[in-house]
Amino acid sequence: MVSFKVAFLLFVGFMVGASKAQLCPTFYDDSCPDVSDIVRGVVQQALETDDRAGARLIRLHFHDCFVDGCDGSVLLVNQTGVVSELGAPGNANITGFNIVDDIKAALEEACPGVVSCADILALASVHAVSLVGGPFWEVQLGRRDRRRANLQGAINGLPSPFENVQELKEKFGRVGLDSTDLVALSGAHTFGRSRCRFFDRRLNVSSPDNTLDASYATQLRQACASSRDTFLNLDPTTPDDFDNNYYTNLQSNFGLLGSDQVLFSTPGEDTVDIVNMFAGSEQQFFDSFGQSMINMGNISPLTGDQGEVRCNCRRLN
């Protein structure tokens, strides 16, 4: 009985390892050799008319991977047999689907039925970052698209802008990511925007958040006065560049979201030293961000003959 259990555990371990091992950067070298250049071209075109395009794509990839792994399920709309993950509060107002549609159309023309939507999100993310001054990392490829969505998984699993460090660590830990991954991936907030409703509870005059710079809080109150749906820059210093200013902002209590500022302002947490490290070295941040994106991209991929390669990223074949 003991030997059977050992054999079973070894088999499970082998299968998990094999799943990850099937991802490789050369997966499309024969079947779609220009895949990366095609994706890069569409992302570059999107950035020419939309400064937020890169942030939109990163958010889609992040929200995809945190629910049952990087499987393209975040892209699915409600349809027969599918209750979309887009109904989860964490996916409220998530955008960028038009860019994914444009990428998919270009790839279907070049190599129909070959490149998965899950891989499109991974490739779009690296180009979204590198095209605005950030790092380039070697994207692992070969994911397949899941034939279902998990709304409850999205409700329970997506990190929230209102959570503290321990809650964030717990959610990252569930998918095998550690504190360095948490702080590095949060650095994607060096570009993009947020609606006031996701941070305006920090602006309460009667009980101000003492981890938010007072003069910055005054500016934010004025900017948010007209509507809770007003968009403000996540990084007030270099809002459209991918750099390490996100971390120097945290050191100065200029983190827009509470879930960002807690990484630096929670005494005794290991995230504080990591923030300081990235604030002091942009190269260290870039290297860690690239590795953390690879780590995230390796979460529970479907490979081989699992799932499918969708023709339309929003609908099952």
PDB file of C-alpha atoms in Angstrom:
ATOM      1  CA  MET A   1       0.000   0.000   0.000  1.00  0.00           C
ATOM      2  CA  VAL A   2       2.834   2.359   0.905  1.00  0.00           C
ATOM      3  CA  SER A   3       4.673   1.560  -2.327  1.00  0.00           C
ATOM      4  CA  PHE A   4       1.483   2.252  -4.294  1.00  0.00           C
ATOM      5  CA  LYS A   5       1.124   5.680  -2.645  1.00  0.00           C
ATOM      6  CA  VAL A   6       4.754   6.521  -3.353  1.00  0.00           C
ATOM      7  CA  ALA A   7       4.376   5.442  -6.978  1.00  0.00           C
ATOM      8  CA  PHE A   8       1.207   7.508  -7.310  1.00  0.00           C
ATOM      9  CA  LEU A   9       2.844  10.641  -5.865  1.00  0.00           C
ATOM     10  CA  LEU A  10       5.832  10.189  -8.158  1.00  0.00           C
ATOM     11  CA  PHE A  11       3.472   9.847 -11.108  1.00  0.00           C
ATOM     12  CA  VAL A  12       1.599  13.037 -10.146  1.00  0.00           C
ATOM     13  CA  GLY A  13       4.881  14.893  -9.703  1.00  0.00           C
ATOM     14  CA  PHE A  14       6.061  13.674 -13.082  1.00  0.00           C
ATOM     15  CA  MET A  15       2.861  14.787 -14.785  1.00  0.00           C
ATOM     16  CA  VAL A  16       3.050  18.281 -13.226  1.00  0.00           C
ATOM     17  CA  GLY A  17       6.675  18.581 -14.262  1.00  0.00           C
ATOM     18  CA  ALA A  18       5.903  17.325 -17.742  1.00  0.00           C
ATOM     19  CA  SER A  19       3.129  19.895 -18.129  1.00  0.00           C
ATOM     20  CA  LYS A  20       5.536  22.737 -17.395  1.00  0.00           C
ATOM     21  CA  ALA A  21       8.296  21.164 -19.445  1.00  0.00           C
ATOM     22  CA  GLN A  22       6.118  21.208 -22.544  1.00  0.00           C
ATOM     23  CA  LEU A  23       6.187  24.999 -22.537  1.00  0.00           C
ATOM     24  CA  CYS A  24       9.186  26.289 -24.450  1.00  0.00           C
ATOM     25  CA  PRO A  25      10.130  29.508 -26.254  1.00  0.00           C
ATOM     26  CA  THR A  26      10.567  27.696 -29.599  1.00  0.00           C
ATOM     27  CA  PHE A  27       7.129  26.047 -29.621  1.00  0.00           C
ATOM     28  CA  TYR A  28       5.963  27.877 -32.777  1.00  0.00           C
ATOM     29  CA  ASP A  29       9.287  27.959 -34.657  1.00  0.00           C
ATOM     30  CA  ASP A  30       7.994  25.584 -37.321  1.00  0.00           C
ATOM     31  CA  SER A  31       4.229  26.099 -37.201  1.00  0.00           C
ATOM     32  CA  CYS A  32       4.151  29.922 -36.936  1.00  0.00           C
ATOM     33  CA  PRO A  33       7.704  31.321 -37.049  1.00  0.00           C
ATOM     34  CA  ASP A  34       6.659  34.980 -37.175  1.00  0.00           C
ATOM     35  CA  VAL A  35       4.286  34.787 -34.206  1.00  0.00           C
ATOM     36  CA  SER A  36       6.244  37.138 -31.960  1.00  0.00           C
ATOM     37  CA  ASP A  37       6.763  39.756 -34.671  1.00  0.00           C
ATOM     38  CA  ILE A  38       3.075  39.648 -35.588  1.00  0.00           C
ATOM     39  CA  VAL A  39       1.985  40.150 -31.991  1.00  0.00           C
ATOM     40  CA  ARG A  40       4.532  42.929 -31.505  1.00  0.00           C
ATOM     41  CA  GLY A  41       3.266  44.767 -34.596  1.00  0.00           C
ATOM     42  CA  VAL A  42      -0.343  44.760 -33.439  1.00  0.00           C
ATOM     43  CA  VAL A  43       0.589  45.848 -29.890  1.00  0.00           C
ATOM     44  CA  GLN A  44       2.757  48.655 -31.254  1.00  0.00           C
ATOM     45  CA  GLN A  45      -0.110  49.849 -33.428  1.00  0.00           C
ATOM     46  CA  ALA A  46      -2.460  49.812 -30.437  1.00  0.00           C
ATOM     47  CA  LEU A  47      -0.018  51.861 -28.346  1.00  0.00           C
ATOM     48  CA  GLU A  48       0.078  54.560 -31.016  1.00  0.00           C
ATOM     49  CA  THR A  49      -3.532  55.492 -30.275  1.00  0.00           C
ATOM     50  CA  ASP A  50      -3.982  54.230 -26.710  1.00  0.00           C
ATOM     51  CA  ASP A  51      -1.451  54.888 -23.930  1.00  0.00           C
ATOM     52  CA  ARG A  52      -3.291  52.387 -21.743  1.00  0.00           C
ATOM     53  CA  ALA A  53      -3.033  49.502 -24.233  1.00  0.00           C
ATOM     54  CA  GLY A  54      -0.050  47.925 -22.501  1.00  0.00           C
ATOM     55  CA  ALA A  55      -1.657  48.042 -19.075  1.00  0.00           C
ATOM     56  CA  ARG A  56      -4.859  46.544 -20.488  1.00  0.00           C
ATOM     57  CA  LEU A  57      -2.973  43.554 -21.913  1.00  0.00           C
ATOM     58  CA  ILE A  58      -0.914  42.904 -18.771  1.00  0.00           C
ATOM     59  CA  ARG A  59      -4.078  42.971 -16.676  1.00  0.00           C
ATOM     60  CA  LEU A  60      -5.768  40.417 -18.946  1.00  0.00           C
ATOM     61  CA  HIS A  61      -2.796  38.039 -18.680  1.00  0.00           C
ATOM     62  CA  PHE A  62      -2.585  38.479 -14.903  1.00  0.00           C
ATOM     63  CA  HIS A  63      -6.314  37.894 -14.377  1.00  0.00           C
ATOM     64  CA  ASP A  64      -6.201  34.895 -16.697  1.00  0.00           C
ATOM     65  CA  CYS A  65      -3.362  33.150 -14.868  1.00  0.00           C
ATOM     66  CA  PHE A  66      -4.770  33.644 -11.364  1.00  0.00           C
ATOM     67  CA  VAL A  67      -7.909  31.618 -12.141  1.00  0.00           C
ATOM     68  CA  ASP A  68      -7.132  27.960 -12.925  1.00  0.00           C
ATOM     69  CA  GLY A  69      -3.888  28.922 -14.644  1.00  0.00           C
ATOM     70  CA  CYS A  70      -2.953  30.654 -17.903  1.00  0.00           C
ATOM     71  CA  ASP A  71      -5.608  29.167 -20.157  1.00  0.00           C
ATOM     72  CA  GLY A  72      -7.376  32.050 -21.910  1.00  0.00           C
ATOM     73  CA  SER A  73     -10.514  31.573 -19.818  1.00  0.00           C
ATOM     74  CA  VAL A  74     -10.724  35.272 -18.862  1.00  0.00           C
ATOM     75  CA  LEU A  75     -11.510  36.056 -22.498  1.00  0.00           C
ATOM     76  CA  LEU A  76     -14.632  33.900 -22.707  1.00  0.00           C
ATOM     77  CA  VAL A  77     -18.027  35.627 -22.785  1.00  0.00           C
ATOM     78  CA  ASN A  78     -21.286  34.073 -21.588  1.00  0.00           C
ATOM     79  CA  GLN A  79     -22.405  31.339 -23.973  1.00  0.00           C
ATOM     80  CA  THR A  80     -23.912  27.872 -23.903  1.00  0.00           C
ATOM     81  CA  GLY A  81     -22.060  25.912 -21.245  1.00  0.00           C
ATOM     82  CA  VAL A  82     -19.956  28.885 -20.130  1.00  0.00           C
ATOM     83  CA  VAL A  83     -20.598  31.370 -17.329  1.00  0.00           C
ATOM     84  CA  SER A  84     -18.012  34.067 -17.978  1.00  0.00           C
ATOM     85  CA  GLU A  85     -15.403  35.117 -15.419  1.00  0.00           C
ATOM     86  CA  LEU A  86     -16.097  38.701 -16.464  1.00  0.00           C
ATOM     87  CA  GLY A  87     -18.930  38.834 -13.925  1.00  0.00           C
ATOM     88  CA  ALA A  88     -16.433  38.781 -11.038  1.00  0.00           C
ATOM     89  CA  PRO A  89     -15.870  42.113  -9.231  1.00  0.00           C
ATOM     90  CA  GLY A  90     -12.138  41.842  -9.888  1.00  0.00           C
ATOM     91  CA  ASN A  91     -12.833  41.788 -13.621  1.00  0.00           C
ATOM     92  CA  ALA A  92     -15.116  44.821 -13.541  1.00  0.00           C
ATOM     93  CA  ASN A  93     -14.340  47.140 -16.420  1.00  0.00           C
ATOM     94  CA  ILE A  94     -11.467  44.961 -17.646  1.00  0.00           C
ATOM     95  CA  THR A  95     -10.640  45.938 -21.225  1.00  0.00           C
ATOM     96  CA  GLY A  96      -8.245  45.189 -24.061  1.00  0.00           C
ATOM     97  CA  PHE A  97     -10.335  42.537 -25.806  1.00  0.00           C
ATOM     98  CA  ASN A  98     -10.292  44.495 -29.056  1.00  0.00           C
ATOM     99  CA  ILE A  99      -6.488  44.333 -29.112  1.00  0.00           C
ATOM    100  CA  VAL A 100      -6.561  40.585 -28.486  1.00  0.00           C
ATOM    101  CA  ASP A 101      -9.116  40.225 -31.303  1.00  0.00           C
ATOM    102  CA  ASP A 102      -6.807  42.147 -33.668  1.00  0.00           C
ATOM    103  CA  ILE A 103      -3.841  39.963 -32.713  1.00  0.00           C
ATOM    104  CA  LYS A 104      -5.870  36.806 -33.192  1.00  0.00           C
ATOM    105  CA  ALA A 105      -7.098  37.967 -36.613  1.00  0.00           C
ATOM    106  CA  ALA A 106      -3.539  38.681 -37.765  1.00  0.00           C
ATOM    107  CA  LEU A 107      -2.313  35.293 -36.530  1.00  0.00           C
ATOM    108  CA  GLU A 108      -5.237  33.412 -38.069  1.00  0.00           C
ATOM    109  CA  GLU A 109      -4.353  34.965 -41.406  1.00  0.00           C
ATOM    110  CA  ALA A 110      -0.687  33.977 -41.099  1.00  0.00           C
ATOM    111  CA  CYS A 111      -1.058  30.545 -39.472  1.00  0.00           C
ATOM    112  CA  PRO A 112      -4.691  29.543 -38.923  1.00  0.00           C
ATOM    113  CA  GLY A 113      -5.626  27.377 -35.970  1.00  0.00           C
ATOM    114  CA  VAL A 114      -2.128  27.326 -34.496  1.00  0.00           C
ATOM    115  CA  VAL A 115      -1.577  29.980 -31.792  1.00  0.00           C
ATOM    116  CA  SER A 116      -3.697  29.785 -28.645  1.00  0.00           C
ATOM    117  CA  CYS A 117      -5.358  32.763 -27.026  1.00  0.00           C
ATOM    118  CA  ALA A 118      -3.528  31.957 -23.775  1.00  0.00           C
ATOM    119  CA  ASP A 119      -0.199  32.312 -25.607  1.00  0.00           C
ATOM    120  CA  ILE A 120      -1.411  35.524 -27.243  1.00  0.00           C
ATOM    121  CA  LEU A 121      -1.840  37.068 -23.782  1.00  0.00           C
ATOM    122  CA  ALA A 122       1.654  35.956 -22.739  1.00  0.00           C
ATOM    123  CA  LEU A 123       3.283  37.333 -25.897  1.00  0.00           C
ATOM    124  CA  ALA A 124       1.255  40.542 -25.880  1.00  0.00           C
ATOM    125  CA  SER A 125       2.387  41.206 -22.315  1.00  0.00           C
ATOM    126  CA  VAL A 126       6.111  41.058 -23.049  1.00  0.00           C
ATOM    127  CA  HIS A 127       5.734  43.397 -26.013  1.00  0.00           C
ATOM    128  CA  ALA A 128       3.427  45.727 -24.087  1.00  0.00           C
ATOM    129  CA  VAL A 129       6.214  46.141 -21.527  1.00  0.00           C
ATOM    130  CA  SER A 130       9.282  46.217 -23.764  1.00  0.00           C
ATOM    131  CA  LEU A 131       7.771  48.712 -26.209  1.00  0.00           C
ATOM    132  CA  VAL A 132       7.464  51.350 -23.457  1.00  0.00           C
ATOM    133  CA  GLY A 133      10.950  50.981 -22.045  1.00  0.00           C
ATOM    134  CA  GLY A 134      10.587  47.892 -19.887  1.00  0.00           C
ATOM    135  CA  PRO A 135      12.391  44.554 -19.969  1.00  0.00           C
ATOM    136  CA  PHE A 136      12.091  41.769 -22.518  1.00  0.00           C
ATOM    137  CA  TRP A 137      11.933  38.196 -21.262  1.00  0.00           C
ATOM    138  CA  GLU A 138      11.893  34.855 -23.039  1.00  0.00           C
ATOM    139  CA  VAL A 139       8.235  33.840 -23.162  1.00  0.00           C
ATOM    140  CA  GLN A 140       7.482  30.165 -22.677  1.00  0.00           C
ATOM    141  CA  LEU A 141       4.905  28.957 -25.210  1.00  0.00           C
ATOM    142  CA  GLY A 142       2.682  25.988 -25.970  1.00  0.00           C
ATOM    143  CA  ARG A 143      -0.392  26.701 -23.825  1.00  0.00           C
ATOM    144  CA  ARG A 144      -3.824  25.565 -24.942  1.00  0.00           C
ATOM    145  CA  ASP A 145      -7.169  27.272 -24.327  1.00  0.00           C
ATOM    146  CA  ARG A 146      -9.554  25.939 -21.701  1.00  0.00           C
ATOM    147  CA  ARG A 147     -13.080  25.018 -22.747  1.00  0.00           C
ATOM    148  CA  ARG A 148     -14.694  26.423 -19.624  1.00  0.00           C
ATOM    149  CA  ALA A 149     -14.567  29.438 -17.318  1.00  0.00           C
ATOM    150  CA  ASN A 150     -14.597  29.634 -13.525  1.00  0.00           C
ATOM    151  CA  LEU A 151     -16.597  32.601 -12.254  1.00  0.00           C
ATOM    152  CA  GLN A 152     -16.379  31.553  -8.602  1.00  0.00           C
ATOM    153  CA  GLY A 153     -12.640  31.066  -8.972  1.00  0.00           C
ATOM    154  CA  ALA A 154     -12.339  34.623 -10.259  1.00  0.00           C
ATOM    155  CA  ILE A 155     -14.466  35.956  -7.402  1.00  0.00           C
ATOM    156  CA  ASN A 156     -12.341  34.167  -4.807  1.00  0.00           C
ATOM    157  CA  GLY A 157      -8.902  34.225  -6.387  1.00  0.00           C
ATOM    158  CA  LEU A 158      -8.261  37.624  -7.932  1.00  0.00           C
ATOM    159  CA  PRO A 159      -6.318  40.043  -5.703  1.00  0.00           C
ATOM    160  CA  SER A 160      -8.203  43.162  -4.664  1.00  0.00           C
ATOM    161  CA  PRO A 161      -6.991  46.785  -4.390  1.00  0.00           C
ATOM    162  CA  PHE A 162      -8.455  46.811  -0.871  1.00  0.00           C
ATOM    163  CA  GLU A 163      -6.442  43.905   0.548  1.00  0.00           C
ATOM    164  CA  ASN A 164      -3.584  43.971   3.038  1.00  0.00           C
ATOM    165  CA  VAL A 165      -0.199  42.302   2.625  1.00  0.00           C
ATOM    166  CA  GLN A 166      -1.183  39.034   4.280  1.00  0.00           C
ATOM    167  CA  GLU A 167      -4.276  38.696   2.110  1.00  0.00           C
ATOM    168  CA  LEU A 168      -2.247  39.422  -1.016  1.00  0.00           C
ATOM    169  CA  LYS A 169       0.455  36.941  -0.016  1.00  0.00           C
ATOM    170  CA  GLU A 170      -2.177  34.283   0.595  1.00  0.00           C
ATOM    171  CA  LYS A 171      -3.658  34.698  -2.889  1.00  0.00           C
ATOM    172  CA  PHE A 172      -0.255  34.723  -4.557  1.00  0.00           C
ATOM    173  CA  GLY A 173       0.776  31.714  -2.496  1.00  0.00           C
ATOM    174  CA  ARG A 174      -2.247  29.737  -3.689  1.00  0.00           C
ATOM    175  CA  VAL A 175      -0.840  29.825  -7.222  1.00  0.00           C
ATOM    176  CA  GLY A 176       2.747  29.158  -6.203  1.00  0.00           C
ATOM    177  CA  LEU A 177       4.075  32.716  -6.221  1.00  0.00           C
ATOM    178  CA  ASP A 178       6.129  34.226  -3.392  1.00  0.00           C
ATOM    179  CA  SER A 179       6.757  37.680  -1.922  1.00  0.00           C
ATOM    180  CA  THR A 180       9.272  38.632  -4.608  1.00  0.00           C
ATOM    181  CA  ASP A 181       6.731  37.738  -7.287  1.00  0.00           C
ATOM    182  CA  LEU A 182       4.089  39.780  -5.453  1.00  0.00           C
ATOM    183  CA  VAL A 183       6.243  42.913  -5.286  1.00  0.00           C
ATOM    184  CA  ALA A 184       7.701  42.499  -8.784  1.00  0.00           C
ATOM    185  CA  LEU A 185       4.360  41.878 -10.512  1.00  0.00           C
ATOM    186  CA  SER A 186       2.751  44.757  -8.602  1.00  0.00           C
ATOM    187  CA  GLY A 187       5.353  46.892 -10.350  1.00  0.00           C
ATOM    188  CA  ALA A 188       3.222  46.624 -13.487  1.00  0.00           C
ATOM    189  CA  HIS A 189       1.346  49.510 -11.867  1.00  0.00           C
ATOM    190  CA  THR A 190       4.167  51.705 -13.077  1.00  0.00           C
ATOM    191  CA  PHE A 191       1.872  52.357 -16.028  1.00  0.00           C
ATOM    192  CA  GLY A 192      -1.882  52.397 -16.501  1.00  0.00           C
ATOM    193  CA  ARG A 193      -4.769  54.103 -14.719  1.00  0.00           C
ATOM    194  CA  SER A 194      -7.254  53.392 -11.937  1.00  0.00           C
ATOM    195  CA  ARG A 195     -10.768  54.611 -11.271  1.00  0.00           C
ATOM    196  CA  CYS A 196     -11.210  56.705  -8.140  1.00  0.00           C
ATOM    197  CA  ARG A 197     -13.629  54.137  -6.690  1.00  0.00           C
ATOM    198  CA  PHE A 198     -10.716  51.738  -6.147  1.00  0.00           C
ATOM    199  CA  PHE A 199      -8.811  54.066  -3.826  1.00  0.00           C
ATOM    200  CA  ASP A 200     -11.117  56.914  -2.721  1.00  0.00           C
ATOM    201  CA  ARG A 201     -11.801  55.322   0.686  1.00  0.00           C
ATOM    202  CA  ARG A 202      -8.213  56.375   1.466  1.00  0.00           C
ATOM    203  CA  LEU A 203      -9.224  60.017   0.935  1.00  0.00           C
ATOM    204  CA  ASN A 204     -11.653  60.298   3.850  1.00  0.00           C
ATOM    205  CA  VAL A 205     -10.910  63.670   5.497  1.00  0.00           C
ATOM    206  CA  SER A 206     -12.250  62.648   8.906  1.00  0.00           C
ATOM    207  CA  SER A 207     -10.048  59.526   9.053  1.00  0.00           C
ATOM    208  CA  PRO A 208      -7.192  60.063   6.581  1.00  0.00           C
ATOM    209  CA  ASP A 209      -4.898  57.230   5.554  1.00  0.00           C
ATOM    210  CA  ASN A 210      -1.581  58.106   7.148  1.00  0.00           C
ATOM    211  CA  THR A 211       0.298  56.016   4.601  1.00  0.00           C
ATOM    212  CA  LEU A 212      -0.823  58.417   1.843  1.00  0.00           C
ATOM    213  CA  ASP A 213       1.096  61.671   1.443  1.00  0.00           C
ATOM    214  CA  ALA A 214      -1.196  64.494   2.609  1.00  0.00           C
ATOM    215  CA  SER A 215      -0.528  66.835  -0.315  1.00  0.00           C
ATOM    216  CA  TYR A 216      -1.038  63.977  -2.783  1.00  0.00           C
ATOM    217  CA  ALA A 217      -4.289  63.065  -1.034  1.00  0.00           C
ATOM    218  CA  THR A 218      -5.514  66.644  -1.506  1.00  0.00           C
ATOM    219  CA  GLN A 219      -4.747  66.470  -5.233  1.00  0.00           C
ATOM    220  CA  LEU A 220      -6.582  63.154  -5.494  1.00  0.00           C
ATOM    221  CA  ARG A 221      -9.665  64.480  -3.689  1.00  0.00           C
ATOM    222  CA  GLN A 222      -9.872  67.361  -6.133  1.00  0.00           C
ATOM    223  CA  ALA A 223      -9.405  65.088  -9.138  1.00  0.00           C
ATOM    224  CA  CYS A 224     -12.016  62.597  -7.917  1.00  0.00           C
ATOM    225  CA  ALA A 225     -14.597  65.181  -6.832  1.00  0.00           C
ATOM    226  CA  SER A 226     -16.620  65.035 -10.047  1.00  0.00           C
ATOM    227  CA  SER A 227     -16.953  61.256 -10.341  1.00  0.00           C
ATOM    228  CA  ARG A 228     -15.807  58.025  -8.703  1.00  0.00           C
ATOM    229  CA  ASP A 229     -15.255  56.740 -12.234  1.00  0.00           C
ATOM    230  CA  THR A 230     -12.581  59.312 -13.043  1.00  0.00           C
ATOM    231  CA  PHE A 231      -9.349  57.645 -14.185  1.00  0.00           C
ATOM    232  CA  LEU A 232      -6.067  58.732 -12.594  1.00  0.00           C
ATOM    233  CA  ASN A 233      -2.501  57.624 -13.270  1.00  0.00           C
ATOM    234  CA  LEU A 234      -1.224  54.785 -11.118  1.00  0.00           C
ATOM    235  CA  ASP A 235       2.232  56.358 -11.353  1.00  0.00           C
ATOM    236  CA  PRO A 236       1.983  60.157 -11.047  1.00  0.00           C
ATOM    237  CA  THR A 237       5.623  60.695 -12.056  1.00  0.00           C
ATOM    238  CA  THR A 238       6.111  58.767 -15.333  1.00  0.00           C
ATOM    239  CA  PRO A 239       2.617  57.423 -16.035  1.00  0.00           C
ATOM    240  CA  ASP A 240       3.189  55.892 -19.471  1.00  0.00           C
ATOM    241  CA  ASP A 241       6.731  54.528 -19.029  1.00  0.00           C
ATOM    242  CA  PHE A 242       7.732  51.174 -17.619  1.00  0.00           C
ATOM    243  CA  ASP A 243      10.348  51.990 -14.977  1.00  0.00           C
ATOM    244  CA  ASN A 244      11.012  51.587 -11.258  1.00  0.00           C
ATOM    245  CA  ASN A 245       9.357  54.845 -10.202  1.00  0.00           C
ATOM    246  CA  TYR A 246       6.472  52.801  -8.848  1.00  0.00           C
ATOM    247  CA  TYR A 247       8.761  51.774  -5.977  1.00  0.00           C
ATOM    248  CA  THR A 248      10.213  55.204  -5.260  1.00  0.00           C
ATOM    249  CA  ASN A 249       6.605  56.439  -5.181  1.00  0.00           C
ATOM    250  CA  LEU A 250       5.825  53.876  -2.468  1.00  0.00           C
ATOM    251  CA  GLN A 251       8.821  55.069  -0.452  1.00  0.00           C
ATOM    252  CA  SER A 252       7.327  58.575  -0.555  1.00  0.00           C
ATOM    253  CA  ASN A 253       3.780  57.412   0.294  1.00  0.00           C
ATOM    254  CA  PHE A 254       2.633  58.111  -3.251  1.00  0.00           C
ATOM    255  CA  GLY A 255       1.129  54.682  -3.879  1.00  0.00           C
ATOM    256  CA  LEU A 256      -2.300  55.208  -5.414  1.00  0.00           C
ATOM    257  CA  LEU A 257      -3.915  51.894  -4.466  1.00  0.00           C
ATOM    258  CA  GLY A 258      -3.957  50.744  -0.886  1.00  0.00           C
ATOM    259  CA  SER A 259      -2.797  47.287  -2.038  1.00  0.00           C
ATOM    260  CA  ASP A 260       0.298  48.916  -3.507  1.00  0.00           C
ATOM    261  CA  GLN A 261       1.223  51.108  -0.545  1.00  0.00           C
ATOM    262  CA  VAL A 262       0.882  48.259   1.986  1.00  0.00           C
ATOM    263  CA  LEU A 263       3.858  46.553   0.339  1.00  0.00           C
ATOM    264  CA  PHE A 264       6.075  49.281   1.791  1.00  0.00           C
ATOM    265  CA  SER A 265       4.085  50.629   4.731  1.00  0.00           C
ATOM    266  CA  THR A 266       3.420  47.408   6.650  1.00  0.00           C
ATOM    267  CA  PRO A 267       6.087  47.132   9.383  1.00  0.00           C
ATOM    268  CA  GLY A 268       7.989  43.861   9.602  1.00  0.00           C
ATOM    269  CA  GLU A 269       6.912  42.513   6.213  1.00  0.00           C
ATOM    270  CA  ASP A 270       9.552  41.115   3.856  1.00  0.00           C
ATOM    271  CA  THR A 271       7.947  43.112   1.054  1.00  0.00           C
ATOM    272  CA  VAL A 272       9.463  46.317   2.480  1.00  0.00           C
ATOM    273  CA  ASP A 273      13.027  45.225   1.746  1.00  0.00           C
ATOM    274  CA  ILE A 274      12.024  44.060  -1.724  1.00  0.00           C
ATOM    275  CA  VAL A 275      10.450  47.456  -2.481  1.00  0.00           C
ATOM    276  CA  ASN A 276      13.655  49.152  -1.324  1.00  0.00           C
ATOM    277  CA  MET A 277      15.748  46.840  -3.496  1.00  0.00           C
ATOM    278  CA  PHE A 278      13.715  47.584  -6.624  1.00  0.00           C
ATOM    279  CA  ALA A 279      13.626  51.318  -5.846  1.00  0.00           C
ATOM    280  CA  GLY A 280      17.410  51.295  -5.662  1.00  0.00           C
ATOM    281  CA  SER A 281      18.011  49.316  -8.848  1.00  0.00           C
ATOM    282  CA  GLU A 282      15.860  49.466 -11.948  1.00  0.00           C
ATOM    283  CA  GLN A 283      17.864  46.601 -13.461  1.00  0.00           C
ATOM    284  CA  GLN A 284      17.103  44.412 -10.452  1.00  0.00           C
ATOM    285  CA  PHE A 285      13.416  45.229 -10.870  1.00  0.00           C
ATOM    286  CA  PHE A 286      13.523  44.469 -14.594  1.00  0.00           C
ATOM    287  CA  ASP A 287      15.290  41.136 -14.059  1.00  0.00           C
ATOM    288  CA  SER A 288      12.888  40.113 -11.292  1.00  0.00           C
ATOM    289  CA  PHE A 289       9.818  41.273 -13.207  1.00  0.00           C
ATOM    290  CA  GLY A 290      10.756  39.168 -16.220  1.00  0.00           C
ATOM    291  CA  GLN A 291      11.339  36.101 -14.064  1.00  0.00           C
ATOM    292  CA  SER A 292       8.095  36.635 -12.166  1.00  0.00           C
ATOM    293  CA  MET A 293       6.183  36.936 -15.438  1.00  0.00           C
ATOM    294  CA  ILE A 294       7.668  33.588 -16.474  1.00  0.00           C
ATOM    295  CA  ASN A 295       6.723  32.125 -13.088  1.00  0.00           C
ATOM    296  CA  MET A 296       3.176  33.407 -13.443  1.00  0.00           C
ATOM    297  CA  GLY A 297       2.974  32.167 -17.024  1.00  0.00           C
ATOM    298  CA  ASN A 298       3.826  28.669 -15.809  1.00  0.00           C
ATOM    299  CA  ILE A 299       0.754  28.404 -13.583  1.00  0.00           C
ATOM    300  CA  SER A 300      -1.181  25.242 -14.538  1.00  0.00           C
ATOM    301  CA  PRO A 301      -0.974  25.469 -18.339  1.00  0.00           C
ATOM    302  CA  LEU A 302      -2.991  23.156 -20.555  1.00  0.00           C
ATOM    303  CA  THR A 303      -0.660  21.479 -23.053  1.00  0.00           C
ATOM    304  CA  GLY A 304      -0.570  18.692 -25.620  1.00  0.00           C
ATOM    305  CA  ASP A 305      -4.077  17.678 -26.589  1.00  0.00           C
ATOM    306  CA  GLN A 306      -5.746  19.318 -23.572  1.00  0.00           C
ATOM    307  CA  GLY A 307      -8.255  22.074 -24.276  1.00  0.00           C
ATOM    308  CA  GLU A 308      -8.250  23.608 -27.727  1.00  0.00           C
ATOM    309  CA  VAL A 309      -6.853  26.422 -29.850  1.00  0.00           C
ATOM    310  CA  ARG A 310      -9.747  28.844 -30.206  1.00  0.00           C
ATOM    311  CA  CYS A 311     -10.475  30.476 -33.545  1.00  0.00           C
ATOM    312  CA  ASN A 312     -12.265  33.296 -31.723  1.00  0.00           C
ATOM    313  CA  CYS A 313     -10.742  34.062 -28.329  1.00  0.00           C
ATOM    314  CA  ARG A 314     -14.102  34.997 -26.846  1.00  0.00           C
ATOM    315  CA  ARG A 315     -15.976  31.854 -27.853  1.00  0.00           C
ATOM    316  CA  LEU A 316     -15.457  28.100 -27.780  1.00  0.00           C
ATOM    317  CA  ASN A 317     -14.847  26.419 -31.114  1.00  0.00           C
TER     318      ASN A 317
END
